[in-house]
Amino acid sequence: KGGKFIMKKKKVMTSATFRRPKTKITARKPKYARKSVSTINTAKLDKYSIIRNPLTTESAMKKIEDNNTLVFLVNTRANKPQIKQAVKQLYDIEAAKVNTLIRPDGQKKAY
């Protein structure tokens, strides 16, 4: 007599180690974007956003007079080649080299 319910055979373990079976991996489908602003737009730095303003402290003035060096406050994310290019475009001068440091207040100074 065949019935609706058949007894299931027990699977025989042939190995001493248990390997977790690979299950279906579905792609993520987020309900909303986790970032409100795309990073592509914010990553671009133009010459005006790289150089914030020239520094006019006593020590900066001394550098300008003695070492023929300009001192600027720049964007924290700007690197030396970007600063050099921005100075060339804004002031029509060729910078020999760019030194940078992060000030104690968190702003980046380039000279």
Short mmCIF file of C-alpha atoms in Angstrom, two decimals:
data_model
loop_
_atom_site.label_atom_id
_atom_site.label_comp_id
_atom_site.label_asym_id
_atom_site.label_seq_id
_atom_site.Cartn_x
_atom_site.Cartn_y
_atom_site.Cartn_z
CA LYS A 1 0.00 0.00 0.00
CA GLY A 2 1.44 3.41 -1.02
CA GLY A 3 0.60 6.35 1.14
CA LYS A 4 0.96 10.12 0.89
CA PHE A 5 3.71 10.29 3.50
CA ILE A 6 6.91 8.34 2.87
CA MET A 7 9.64 7.89 5.46
CA LYS A 8 12.69 9.98 4.58
CA LYS A 9 16.02 8.16 4.45
CA LYS A 10 18.70 9.43 6.84
CA LYS A 11 21.76 10.89 5.09
CA VAL A 12 24.96 9.03 5.96
CA MET A 13 27.93 11.20 7.05
CA THR A 14 31.07 10.00 5.30
CA SER A 15 33.51 12.58 6.71
CA ALA A 16 34.48 13.48 10.26
CA THR A 17 34.41 17.23 9.49
CA PHE A 18 31.17 19.08 8.91
CA ARG A 19 31.17 21.33 5.84
CA ARG A 20 28.42 23.93 5.90
CA PRO A 21 26.39 23.66 2.71
CA LYS A 22 26.60 26.55 0.27
CA THR A 23 23.29 28.38 0.14
CA LYS A 24 21.87 30.92 -2.29
CA ILE A 25 23.49 34.38 -2.10
CA THR A 26 21.20 37.15 -3.31
CA ALA A 27 22.37 40.60 -4.43
CA ARG A 28 21.60 43.53 -2.14
CA LYS A 29 18.52 45.56 -3.01
CA PRO A 30 18.52 48.60 -0.68
CA LYS A 31 15.23 50.41 -0.12
CA TYR A 32 17.06 53.79 -0.05
CA ALA A 33 20.56 55.19 -0.69
CA ARG A 34 22.69 55.22 2.46
CA LYS A 35 24.48 58.42 1.40
CA SER A 36 22.44 61.51 0.59
CA VAL A 37 25.23 63.14 -1.46
CA SER A 38 27.31 61.25 -3.99
CA THR A 39 31.06 61.32 -3.32
CA ILE A 40 31.86 62.09 -6.97
CA ASN A 41 30.64 65.69 -6.68
CA THR A 42 32.37 66.42 -3.35
CA ALA A 43 35.71 64.85 -4.34
CA LYS A 44 36.49 67.45 -7.03
CA LEU A 45 38.63 70.34 -5.82
CA ASP A 46 38.96 73.36 -8.09
CA LYS A 47 41.65 76.05 -7.77
CA TYR A 48 39.40 78.30 -5.68
CA SER A 49 38.46 75.58 -3.18
CA ILE A 50 42.07 74.35 -2.85
CA ILE A 51 43.57 77.71 -1.80
CA ARG A 52 41.45 79.29 0.92
CA ASN A 53 43.36 82.51 1.70
CA PRO A 54 46.90 83.85 2.09
CA LEU A 55 48.27 83.93 5.62
CA THR A 56 49.29 87.35 6.97
CA THR A 57 50.81 86.58 10.37
CA GLU A 58 54.16 87.99 11.49
CA SER A 59 55.99 84.74 10.80
CA ALA A 60 54.33 84.45 7.38
CA MET A 61 55.40 88.02 6.52
CA LYS A 62 58.96 87.20 7.61
CA LYS A 63 58.93 84.17 5.27
CA ILE A 64 57.71 86.35 2.39
CA GLU A 65 60.45 88.94 2.95
CA ASP A 66 63.42 86.73 3.83
CA ASN A 67 62.80 83.48 1.93
CA ASN A 68 60.71 84.81 -0.99
CA THR A 69 57.98 82.34 0.03
CA LEU A 70 54.20 82.72 -0.08
CA VAL A 71 52.11 81.22 2.72
CA PHE A 72 48.51 80.02 2.23
CA LEU A 73 45.80 78.25 4.16
CA VAL A 74 44.62 75.41 1.92
CA ASN A 75 41.95 72.72 1.85
CA THR A 76 42.87 69.81 4.14
CA ARG A 77 42.24 67.24 1.39
CA ALA A 78 44.44 68.98 -1.20
CA ASN A 79 47.84 67.43 -1.93
CA LYS A 80 51.11 69.16 -2.91
CA PRO A 81 50.79 68.82 -6.72
CA GLN A 82 47.22 70.18 -6.55
CA ILE A 83 48.38 73.16 -4.45
CA LYS A 84 51.27 73.82 -6.84
CA GLN A 85 48.90 73.76 -9.84
CA ALA A 86 46.37 76.06 -8.12
CA VAL A 87 49.07 78.64 -7.26
CA LYS A 88 50.28 78.54 -10.88
CA GLN A 89 46.75 79.11 -12.22
CA LEU A 90 45.73 81.82 -9.74
CA TYR A 91 48.93 83.86 -9.45
CA ASP A 92 50.77 83.04 -12.72
CA ILE A 93 53.93 82.01 -10.84
CA GLU A 94 55.90 78.76 -10.85
CA ALA A 95 56.39 77.30 -7.37
CA ALA A 96 59.79 75.68 -6.85
CA LYS A 97 58.44 73.40 -4.11
CA VAL A 98 55.49 73.13 -1.74
CA ASN A 99 55.76 72.41 1.97
CA THR A 100 52.63 71.60 3.97
CA LEU A 101 51.75 71.12 7.61
CA ILE A 102 48.59 70.65 9.64
CA ARG A 103 48.23 73.43 12.20
CA PRO A 104 47.08 72.71 15.78
CA ASP A 105 43.65 74.15 14.91
CA GLY A 106 43.27 71.49 12.18
CA GLN A 107 43.81 73.69 9.12
CA LYS A 108 46.44 72.92 6.50
CA LYS A 109 49.14 75.48 5.81
CA ALA A 110 51.15 75.48 2.59
CA TYR A 111 54.33 77.52 2.10
#
